[in-house]
XYZ file of N, CA and C in Angstrom:
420
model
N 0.812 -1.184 0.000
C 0.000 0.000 0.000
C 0.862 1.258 0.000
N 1.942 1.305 0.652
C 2.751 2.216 0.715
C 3.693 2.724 -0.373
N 3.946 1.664 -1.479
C 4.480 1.715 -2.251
C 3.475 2.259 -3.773
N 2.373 1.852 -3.723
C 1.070 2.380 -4.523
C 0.898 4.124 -4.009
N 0.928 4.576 -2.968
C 0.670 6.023 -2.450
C 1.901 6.820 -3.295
N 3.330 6.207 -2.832
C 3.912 6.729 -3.413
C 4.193 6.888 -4.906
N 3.946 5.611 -5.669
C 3.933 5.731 -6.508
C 2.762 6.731 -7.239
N 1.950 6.980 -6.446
C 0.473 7.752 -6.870
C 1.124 9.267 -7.370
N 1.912 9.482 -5.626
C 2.219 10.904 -5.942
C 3.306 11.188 -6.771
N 3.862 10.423 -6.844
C 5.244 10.725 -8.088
C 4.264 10.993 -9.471
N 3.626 10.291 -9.890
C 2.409 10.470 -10.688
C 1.919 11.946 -11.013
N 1.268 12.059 -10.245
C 0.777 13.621 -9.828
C 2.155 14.403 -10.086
N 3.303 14.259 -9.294
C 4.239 15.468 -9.415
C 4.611 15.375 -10.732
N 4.826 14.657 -11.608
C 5.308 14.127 -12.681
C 4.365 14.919 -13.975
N 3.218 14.569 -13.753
C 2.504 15.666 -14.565
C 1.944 16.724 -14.238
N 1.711 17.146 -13.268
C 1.839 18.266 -13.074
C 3.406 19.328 -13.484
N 4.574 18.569 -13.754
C 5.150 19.161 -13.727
C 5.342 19.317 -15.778
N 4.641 18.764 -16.396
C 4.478 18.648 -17.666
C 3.670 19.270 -18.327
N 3.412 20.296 -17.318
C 2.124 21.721 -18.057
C 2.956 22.251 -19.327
N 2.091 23.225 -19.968
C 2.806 23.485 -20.783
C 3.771 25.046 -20.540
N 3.717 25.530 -19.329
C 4.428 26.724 -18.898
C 3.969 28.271 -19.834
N 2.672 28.257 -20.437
C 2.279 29.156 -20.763
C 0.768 30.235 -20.199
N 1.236 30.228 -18.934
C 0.264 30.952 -18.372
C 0.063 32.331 -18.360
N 0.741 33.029 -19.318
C 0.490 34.230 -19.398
C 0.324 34.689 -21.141
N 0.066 33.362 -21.677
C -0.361 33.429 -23.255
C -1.696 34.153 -23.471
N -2.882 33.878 -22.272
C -4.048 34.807 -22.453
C -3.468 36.338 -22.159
N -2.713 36.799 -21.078
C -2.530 37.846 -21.127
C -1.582 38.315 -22.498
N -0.714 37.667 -23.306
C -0.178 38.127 -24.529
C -1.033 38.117 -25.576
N -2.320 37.464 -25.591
C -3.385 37.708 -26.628
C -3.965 38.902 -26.254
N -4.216 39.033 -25.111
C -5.189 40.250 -24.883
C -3.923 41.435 -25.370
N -2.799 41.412 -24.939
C -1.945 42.884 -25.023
C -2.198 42.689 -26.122
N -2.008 41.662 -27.491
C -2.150 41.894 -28.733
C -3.153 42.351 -29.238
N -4.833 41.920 -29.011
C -5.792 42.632 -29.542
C -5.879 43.831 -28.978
N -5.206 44.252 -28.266
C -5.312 45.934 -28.159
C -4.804 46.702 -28.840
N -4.023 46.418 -29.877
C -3.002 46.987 -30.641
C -3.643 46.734 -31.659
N -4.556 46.128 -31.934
C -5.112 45.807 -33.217
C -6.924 46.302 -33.869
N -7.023 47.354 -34.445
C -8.063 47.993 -34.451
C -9.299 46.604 -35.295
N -10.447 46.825 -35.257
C -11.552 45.863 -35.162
C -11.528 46.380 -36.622
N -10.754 45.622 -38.311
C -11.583 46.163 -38.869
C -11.178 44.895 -40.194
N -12.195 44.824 -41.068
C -11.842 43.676 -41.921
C -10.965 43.186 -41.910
N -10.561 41.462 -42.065
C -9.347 40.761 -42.146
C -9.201 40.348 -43.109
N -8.189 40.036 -43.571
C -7.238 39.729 -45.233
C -7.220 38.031 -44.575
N -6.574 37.743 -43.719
C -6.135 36.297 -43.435
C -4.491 36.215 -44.201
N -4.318 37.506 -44.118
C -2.554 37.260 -44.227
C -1.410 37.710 -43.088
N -1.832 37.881 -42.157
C -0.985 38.265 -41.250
C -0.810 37.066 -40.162
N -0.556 36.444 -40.725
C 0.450 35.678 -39.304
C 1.341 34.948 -38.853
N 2.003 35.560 -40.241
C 3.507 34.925 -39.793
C 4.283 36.560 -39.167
N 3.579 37.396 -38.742
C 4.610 38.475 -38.908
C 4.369 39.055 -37.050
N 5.345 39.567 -36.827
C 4.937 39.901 -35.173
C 4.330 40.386 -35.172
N 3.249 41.087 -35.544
C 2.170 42.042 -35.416
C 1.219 42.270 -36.635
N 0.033 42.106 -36.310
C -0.779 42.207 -37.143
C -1.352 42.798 -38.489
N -1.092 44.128 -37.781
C -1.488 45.425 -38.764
C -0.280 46.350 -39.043
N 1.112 45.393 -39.811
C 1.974 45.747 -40.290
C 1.918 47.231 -41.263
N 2.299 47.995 -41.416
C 2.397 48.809 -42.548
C 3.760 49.427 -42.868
N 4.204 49.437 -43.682
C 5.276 50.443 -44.322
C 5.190 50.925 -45.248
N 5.576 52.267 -44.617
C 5.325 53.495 -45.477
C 6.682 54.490 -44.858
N 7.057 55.215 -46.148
C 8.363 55.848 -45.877
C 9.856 55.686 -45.063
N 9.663 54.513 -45.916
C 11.172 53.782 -44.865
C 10.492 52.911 -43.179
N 9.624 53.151 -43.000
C 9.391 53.293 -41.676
C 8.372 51.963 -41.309
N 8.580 51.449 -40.290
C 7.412 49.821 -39.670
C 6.532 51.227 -39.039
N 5.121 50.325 -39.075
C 4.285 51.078 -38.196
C 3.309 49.948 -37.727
N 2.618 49.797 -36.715
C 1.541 48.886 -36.506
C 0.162 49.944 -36.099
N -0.699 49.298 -36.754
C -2.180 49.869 -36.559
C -2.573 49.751 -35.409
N -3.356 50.375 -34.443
C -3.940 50.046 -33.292
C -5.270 50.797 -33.179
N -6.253 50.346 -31.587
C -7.401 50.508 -31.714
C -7.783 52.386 -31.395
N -6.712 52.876 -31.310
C -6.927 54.072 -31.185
C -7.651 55.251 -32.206
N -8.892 55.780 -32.310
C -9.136 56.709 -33.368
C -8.690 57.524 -33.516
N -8.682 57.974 -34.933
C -7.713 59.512 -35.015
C -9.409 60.326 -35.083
N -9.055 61.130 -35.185
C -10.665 62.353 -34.884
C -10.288 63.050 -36.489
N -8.885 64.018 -36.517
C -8.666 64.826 -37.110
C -7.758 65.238 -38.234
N -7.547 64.339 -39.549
C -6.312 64.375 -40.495
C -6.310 65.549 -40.945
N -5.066 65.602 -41.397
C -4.500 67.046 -42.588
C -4.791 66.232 -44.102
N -3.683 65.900 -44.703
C -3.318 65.738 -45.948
C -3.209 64.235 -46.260
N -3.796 63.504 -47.543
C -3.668 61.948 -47.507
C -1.790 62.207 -47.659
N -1.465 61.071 -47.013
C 0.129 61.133 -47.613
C 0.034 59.809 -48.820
N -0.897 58.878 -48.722
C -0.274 57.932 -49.927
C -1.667 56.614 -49.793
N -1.021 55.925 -50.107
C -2.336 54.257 -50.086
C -1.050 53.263 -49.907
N -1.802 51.995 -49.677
C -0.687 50.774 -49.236
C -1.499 50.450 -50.769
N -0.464 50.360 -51.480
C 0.249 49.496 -52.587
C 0.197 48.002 -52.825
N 0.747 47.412 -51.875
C 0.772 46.318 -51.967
C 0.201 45.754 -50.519
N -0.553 44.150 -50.659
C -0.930 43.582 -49.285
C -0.113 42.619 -49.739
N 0.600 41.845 -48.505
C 1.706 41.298 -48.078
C 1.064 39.750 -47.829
N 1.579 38.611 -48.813
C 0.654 37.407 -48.150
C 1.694 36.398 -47.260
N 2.980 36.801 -47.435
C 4.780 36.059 -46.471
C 5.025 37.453 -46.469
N 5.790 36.990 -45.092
C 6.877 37.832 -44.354
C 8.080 37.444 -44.730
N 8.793 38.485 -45.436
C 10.132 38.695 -45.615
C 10.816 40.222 -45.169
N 12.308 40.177 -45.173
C 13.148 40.947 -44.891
C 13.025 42.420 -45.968
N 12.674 42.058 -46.956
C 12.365 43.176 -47.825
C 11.289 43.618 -48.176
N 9.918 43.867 -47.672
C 8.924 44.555 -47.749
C 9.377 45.680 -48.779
N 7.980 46.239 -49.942
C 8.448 47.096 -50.419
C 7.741 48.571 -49.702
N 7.841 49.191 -49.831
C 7.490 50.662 -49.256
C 6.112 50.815 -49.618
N 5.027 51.794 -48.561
C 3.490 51.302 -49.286
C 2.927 50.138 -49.252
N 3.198 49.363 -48.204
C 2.720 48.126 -48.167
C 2.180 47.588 -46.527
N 1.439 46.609 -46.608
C 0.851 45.586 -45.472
C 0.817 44.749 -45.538
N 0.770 44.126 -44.212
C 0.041 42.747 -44.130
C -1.317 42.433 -43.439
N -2.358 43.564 -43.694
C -3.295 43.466 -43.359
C -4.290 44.329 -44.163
N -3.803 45.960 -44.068
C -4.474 46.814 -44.774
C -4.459 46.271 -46.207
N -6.046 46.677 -47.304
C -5.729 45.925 -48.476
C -5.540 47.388 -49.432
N -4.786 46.859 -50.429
C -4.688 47.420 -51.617
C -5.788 48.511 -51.797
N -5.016 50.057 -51.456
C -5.724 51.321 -52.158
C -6.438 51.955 -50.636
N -5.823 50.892 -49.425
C -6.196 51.766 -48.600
C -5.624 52.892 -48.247
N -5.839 54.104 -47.494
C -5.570 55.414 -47.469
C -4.935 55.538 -46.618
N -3.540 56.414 -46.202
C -2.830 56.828 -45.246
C -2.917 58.310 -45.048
N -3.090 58.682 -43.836
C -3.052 60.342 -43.697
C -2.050 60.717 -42.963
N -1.805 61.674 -43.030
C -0.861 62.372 -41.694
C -2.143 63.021 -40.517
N -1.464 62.435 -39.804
C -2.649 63.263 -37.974
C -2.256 64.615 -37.852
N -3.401 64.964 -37.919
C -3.844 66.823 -37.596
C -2.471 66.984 -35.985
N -1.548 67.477 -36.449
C -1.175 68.498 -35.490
C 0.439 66.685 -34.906
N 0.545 66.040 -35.717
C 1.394 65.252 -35.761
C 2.334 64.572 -36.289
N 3.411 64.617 -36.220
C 4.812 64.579 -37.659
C 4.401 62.938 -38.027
N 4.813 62.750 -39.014
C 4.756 61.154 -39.465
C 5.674 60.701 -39.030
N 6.063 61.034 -38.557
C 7.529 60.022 -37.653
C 6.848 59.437 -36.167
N 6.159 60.305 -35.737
C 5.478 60.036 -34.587
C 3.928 58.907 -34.877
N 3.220 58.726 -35.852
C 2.175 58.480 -36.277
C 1.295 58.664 -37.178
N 0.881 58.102 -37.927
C -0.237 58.033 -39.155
C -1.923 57.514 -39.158
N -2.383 57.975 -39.644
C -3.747 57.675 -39.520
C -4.191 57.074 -40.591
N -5.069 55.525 -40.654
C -5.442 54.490 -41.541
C -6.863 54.856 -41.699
N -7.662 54.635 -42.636
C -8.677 55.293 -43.157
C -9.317 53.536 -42.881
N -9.793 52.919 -42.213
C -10.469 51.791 -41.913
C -11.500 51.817 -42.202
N -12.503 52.753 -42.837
C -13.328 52.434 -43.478
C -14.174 54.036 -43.697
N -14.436 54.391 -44.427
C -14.914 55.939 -45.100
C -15.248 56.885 -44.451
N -14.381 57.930 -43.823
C -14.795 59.139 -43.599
C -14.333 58.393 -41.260
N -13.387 56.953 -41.126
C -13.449 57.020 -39.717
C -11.354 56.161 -39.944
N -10.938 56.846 -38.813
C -9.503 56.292 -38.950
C -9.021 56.066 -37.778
N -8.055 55.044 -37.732
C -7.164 54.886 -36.892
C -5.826 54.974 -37.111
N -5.427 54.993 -35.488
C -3.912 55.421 -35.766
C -2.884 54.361 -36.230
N -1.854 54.252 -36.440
C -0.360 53.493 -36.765
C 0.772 54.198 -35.923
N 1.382 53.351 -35.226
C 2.290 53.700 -34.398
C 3.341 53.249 -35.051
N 4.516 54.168 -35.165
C 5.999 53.524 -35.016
C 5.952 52.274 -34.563
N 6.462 50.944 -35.171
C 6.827 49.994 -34.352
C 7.676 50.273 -33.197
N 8.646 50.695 -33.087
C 9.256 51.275 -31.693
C 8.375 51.587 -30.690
N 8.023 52.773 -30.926
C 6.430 52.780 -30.136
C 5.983 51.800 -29.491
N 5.044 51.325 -30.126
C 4.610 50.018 -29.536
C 5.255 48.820 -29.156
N 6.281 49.062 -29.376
C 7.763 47.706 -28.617
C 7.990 48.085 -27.460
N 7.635 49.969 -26.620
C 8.473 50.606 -25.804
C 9.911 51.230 -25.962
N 10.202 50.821 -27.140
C 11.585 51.426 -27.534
C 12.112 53.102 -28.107
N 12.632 53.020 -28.275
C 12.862 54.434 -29.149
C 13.768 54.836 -30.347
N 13.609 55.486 -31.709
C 13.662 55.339 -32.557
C 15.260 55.983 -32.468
N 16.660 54.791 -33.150
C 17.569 55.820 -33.168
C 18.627 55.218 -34.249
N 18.628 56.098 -34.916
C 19.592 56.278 -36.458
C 20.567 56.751 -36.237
């Protein structure tokens, strides 16, 4: 009997110790859909760290759920939608936004700091520097 108990709990410690060590994967989904504005999906983004990839002017930006209220001037459209992630993205491009969507510059904000995505007619959200949204800071 004594040898069955123990063997019980070696059991137990044994798988229990065979979790899969990802207990904070719900909290990395949730930080991710916050960064990610609610708006049609392509079904090409996911091989890439972040969802709502864009480049435009040399520069990574990721889309998030933040609205812009107030643009100036369109600066351009994404060009191309992105269906693999590679090292050379061309400029004007995503992996989410589709083909001919609209980029603005934010009322009263340099494009280095942020851009505004036209998600659907006449309502936008912002694009952050990837830095930005890494916590990092941008340095050349």
């Amino acid at each position: 009997m004594k040898i069955g108990m123990t063997l019980l709990l070696f059991l137990v410690i044994l798988l229990a110790g065979c979790g899969t060590g990802n207990k904070n994967s719900s909290e990395t989904q949730q930080a991710k859909a916050k960064i990610n504005p609610p708006t049609e999906t392509t079904g090409s983004s996911a091989s890439w760290p972040f969802a709502r990839m864009i480049k435009f002017q040399d520069r990574i930006y990721v889309g998030v759920e933040e609205k812009v209220e107030s643009v100036e001037g369109k600066l351009g459209e994404i060009k191309h939608l992105l269906t693999q992630a590679n090292f050379d993205e061309p400029d004007e491009s995503s992996n989410y936004y589709k083909e001919g969507t609209a980029l603005y510059q934010i009322a009263g904000v340099p494009v280095e700091s942020g851009i505004a995505v036209e998600a659907a007619p006449g309502q936008y959200v912002k694009a952050l520097p990837v830095e930005e949204v890494l916590g990092g800071s941008r340095s050349k």
